[in-house]
C-alpha positions as semicolon CSV with decimal commas, in nm:
position;residue;x (nm);y (nm);z (nm)
1;M;-11,482;-6,186;4,959
2;H;-11,253;-5,904;4,838
3;I;-11,499;-5,626;4,762
4;P;-11,403;-5,421;4,451
5;D;-11,425;-5,042;4,425
6;G;-11,773;-4,909;4,355
7;F;-11,962;-5,196;4,519
8;L;-12,023;-5,017;4,852
9;S;-12,206;-4,692;4,907
10;L;-12,018;-4,400;5,057
11;P;-12,189;-4,419;5,402
12;V;-12,122;-4,794;5,435
13;S;-11,764;-4,757;5,317
14;L;-11,696;-4,467;5,555
15;F;-11,852;-4,653;5,848
16;C;-11,626;-4,954;5,782
17;W;-11,323;-4,727;5,749
18;I;-11,396;-4,566;6,086
19;I;-11,434;-4,898;6,266
20;T;-11,122;-5,039;6,103
21;L;-10,908;-4,733;6,178
22;V;-11,019;-4,741;6,543
23;F;-10,915;-5,106;6,573
24;L;-10,584;-5,036;6,398
25;Q;-10,506;-4,740;6,622
26;I;-10,578;-4,939;6,937
27;S;-10,383;-5,237;6,802
28;L;-10,081;-5,022;6,724
29;R;-10,079;-4,877;7,075
30;K;-10,118;-5,219;7,235
31;V;-9,833;-5,366;7,031
32;Q;-9,603;-5,075;7,109
33;K;-9,685;-5,094;7,479
34;D;-9,717;-5,463;7,559
35;Y;-9,529;-5,664;7,298
36;E;-9,161;-5,745;7,327
37;E;-8,912;-5,677;7,049
38;K;-8,888;-6,049;6,969
39;A;-9,246;-6,034;6,842
40;V;-9,147;-5,807;6,552
41;P;-8,958;-6,074;6,351
42;L;-9,241;-6,320;6,416
43;M;-9,490;-6,067;6,281
44;G;-9,285;-6,038;5,963
45;V;-9,259;-6,415;5,921
46;C;-9,632;-6,455;5,986
47;A;-9,719;-6,186;5,730
48;A;-9,494;-6,350;5,470
49;F;-9,644;-6,694;5,533
50;I;-10,004;-6,572;5,513
51;F;-9,931;-6,370;5,198
52;A;-9,771;-6,674;5,032
53;A;-10,048;-6,908;5,148
54;Q;-10,313;-6,674;5,007
55;M;-10,158;-6,714;4,664
56;I;-10,255;-7,083;4,670
57;N;-10,616;-7,128;4,558
58;F;-10,812;-7,447;4,615
59;P;-11,102;-7,531;4,382
60;I;-11,462;-7,559;4,502
61;P;-11,771;-7,671;4,306
62;G;-11,909;-7,428;4,050
63;G;-11,582;-7,339;3,879
64;T;-11,464;-7,097;4,147
65;S;-11,191;-7,118;4,411
66;G;-11,102;-7,003;4,758
67;H;-10,786;-6,925;4,952
68;L;-10,667;-6,876;5,308
69;L;-10,777;-6,555;5,479
70;G;-10,540;-6,601;5,770
71;G;-10,706;-6,381;6,032
72;T;-10,758;-6,656;6,287
73;L;-10,411;-6,795;6,222
74;A;-10,256;-6,453;6,284
75;G;-10,464;-6,411;6,599
76;I;-10,359;-6,748;6,741
77;L;-9,991;-6,690;6,666
78;L;-9,961;-6,322;6,754
79;G;-10,271;-6,229;6,950
80;P;-10,555;-6,017;6,814
81;W;-10,368;-5,685;6,830
82;A;-10,053;-5,775;6,639
83;G;-10,252;-6,016;6,423
84;T;-10,475;-5,734;6,301
85;L;-10,174;-5,525;6,198
86;V;-10,021;-5,819;6,011
87;I;-10,340;-5,897;5,821
88;T;-10,385;-5,529;5,734
89;V;-10,039;-5,513;5,579
90;V;-10,111;-5,828;5,376
91;F;-10,438;-5,687;5,240
92;I;-10,278;-5,353;5,156
93;V;-10,009;-5,527;4,951
94;Q;-10,269;-5,741;4,776
95;A;-10,487;-5,443;4,693
96;V;-10,201;-5,225;4,566
97;L;-9,997;-5,484;4,374
98;F;-10,259;-5,737;4,265
99;Q;-10,581;-5,531;4,262
100;D;-10,731;-5,793;4,494
101;G;-11,007;-5,577;4,637
102;G;-11,052;-5,202;4,593
103;L;-10,854;-4,930;4,767
104;T;-11,158;-4,716;4,850
105;V;-11,324;-5,014;5,024
106;L;-11,006;-5,140;5,189
107;G;-11,150;-5,050;5,528
108;A;-11,441;-5,288;5,471
109;N;-11,217;-5,567;5,342
110;V;-10,980;-5,536;5,637
111;F;-11,274;-5,532;5,877
112;N;-11,448;-5,832;5,721
113;M;-11,148;-6,056;5,669
114;G;-10,900;-5,913;5,918
115;V;-11,064;-5,768;6,227
116;I;-11,338;-6,031;6,241
117;G;-11,085;-6,305;6,180
118;T;-10,823;-6,192;6,429
119;F;-11,042;-6,066;6,713
120;G;-11,347;-6,286;6,661
121;G;-11,141;-6,588;6,564
122;Y;-10,892;-6,552;6,849
123;Y;-11,145;-6,501;7,128
124;L;-11,364;-6,785;7,003
125;Y;-11,051;-7,003;6,987
126;K;-10,953;-6,899;7,339
127;T;-11,301;-6,962;7,480
128;I;-11,325;-7,311;7,333
129;R;-10,970;-7,401;7,433
130;V;-11,017;-7,287;7,793
131;T;-11,350;-7,470;7,815
132;L;-11,207;-7,799;7,688
133;G;-10,870;-7,773;7,861
134;R;-10,617;-7,518;7,743
135;R;-10,310;-7,747;7,766
136;R;-10,452;-8,036;7,562
137;W;-10,371;-8,075;7,193
138;M;-10,724;-8,189;7,113
139;S;-10,865;-7,875;7,276
140;M;-10,636;-7,660;7,065
141;A;-10,723;-7,852;6,749
142;T;-11,098;-7,826;6,810
143;A;-11,077;-7,457;6,894
144;T;-10,863;-7,384;6,588
145;V;-11,092;-7,564;6,344
146;V;-11,412;-7,409;6,481
147;A;-11,270;-7,056;6,509
148;A;-11,117;-7,058;6,160
149;W;-11,435;-7,188;5,997
150;V;-11,664;-6,950;6,187
151;S;-11,444;-6,650;6,105
152;V;-11,474;-6,716;5,730
153;V;-11,850;-6,770;5,737
154;T;-11,902;-6,463;5,959
155;A;-11,693;-6,250;5,724
156;S;-11,904;-6,366;5,429
157;I;-12,223;-6,277;5,616
158;M;-12,086;-5,931;5,695
159;T;-11,989;-5,881;5,330
160;A;-12,341;-5,973;5,218
161;I;-12,492;-5,728;5,468
162;E;-12,265;-5,445;5,350
163;L;-12,351;-5,511;4,985
164;S;-12,721;-5,514;5,074
165;L;-12,699;-5,188;5,270
166;S;-12,524;-5,037;4,968
167;E;-12,812;-5,160;4,748
168;T;-12,568;-5,354;4,531
169;V;-12,749;-5,686;4,570
170;P;-13,058;-5,791;4,770
171;L;-12,977;-5,930;5,113
172;M;-13,099;-6,286;5,056
173;V;-12,930;-6,310;4,717
174;G;-12,603;-6,193;4,869
175;M;-12,639;-6,425;5,168
176;I;-12,700;-6,730;4,954
177;A;-12,419;-6,647;4,712
178;M;-12,162;-6,561;4,979
179;V;-12,241;-6,797;5,265
180;S;-12,303;-7,111;5,060
181;W;-11,957;-7,099;4,903
182;H;-11,775;-6,980;5,213
183;I;-11,909;-7,269;5,415
184;L;-11,686;-7,480;5,188
185;I;-11,402;-7,228;5,178
186;G;-11,409;-7,221;5,558
187;I;-11,328;-7,593;5,563
188;G;-11,009;-7,524;5,367
189;E;-10,929;-7,236;5,601
190;A;-10,977;-7,462;5,903
191;I;-10,751;-7,735;5,763
192;I;-10,467;-7,499;5,669
193;T;-10,488;-7,314;6,001
194;L;-10,489;-7,641;6,197
195;I;-10,183;-7,773;6,012
196;A;-9,986;-7,453;6,078
197;V;-10,087;-7,419;6,444
198;S;-10,034;-7,790;6,515
199;F;-9,682;-7,779;6,373
200;I;-9,591;-7,484;6,596
201;W;-9,770;-7,641;6,896
202;R;-9,558;-7,956;6,858
203;S;-9,226;-7,793;6,773
204;R;-9,215;-7,443;6,924
205;P;-9,519;-7,386;7,147
206;D;-9,348;-7,086;7,305
207;L;-9,407;-6,896;6,979
208;L;-9,784;-6,905;7,029
209;Y;-9,950;-6,600;7,182
210;D;-10,106;-6,816;7,455
211;P;-9,856;-7,102;7,479
212;P;-9,928;-7,435;7,649
213;V;-9,682;-7,636;7,855
214;P;-9,410;-7,744;7,609
215;Y;-9,513;-8,064;7,435
216;S;-9,217;-8,267;7,563
217;V;-9,291;-8,161;7,920
218;E;-9,658;-8,255;7,877
219;I;-9,565;-8,604;7,744
220;N;-9,329;-8,665;8,035
221;A;-9,593;-8,554;8,283
222;N;-9,844;-8,794;8,132
223;K;-9,594;-9,080;8,156
224;L;-9,527;-9,006;8,520
225;S;-9,897;-8,993;8,600
């Protein structure tokens, strides 16, 4: 999923950079305007957790492996605006220190794995959760699993399209290679995201961007009813 330098044409790379920079500029303004100071430490903790979790690779058939992307997780915990900034920092560190993805195509990598994950993942999560009942754990769990999985698969599709537009690989070849594996990688993403969000939902739901009624209050209300 991390596109190396030289795999995207200049027009495709520039287009992705423009979109990504627009999202980052808007996100920065939103965070400065709307977020409270207490969100800053949480952003740091979230970035550290996602960075550490991405170092853990899980094997998939064919001798390859996958790891957490973290966009949907960051979106659920921090909202899409702060989540995008956190994911961007993580990918910059990975690219600079570990050569995980190229620097010239960082805009595309952030857009594919960060912007799509945080914005697309969060709003899909929110839509499903509201539809099923925003204060129910099962609604949260369903929304988290679906949003995390879809964000990974969508990012793989976007990567294949960008490689095709750059004439690096034919579209169908790229689609088959990227999507087939990321369907499986998305399952791992969904499981890890669900575990993290469920733990916070049960222990400190107030830390979520869109918190439910505290779990203890919800249990007591159910007993009374």
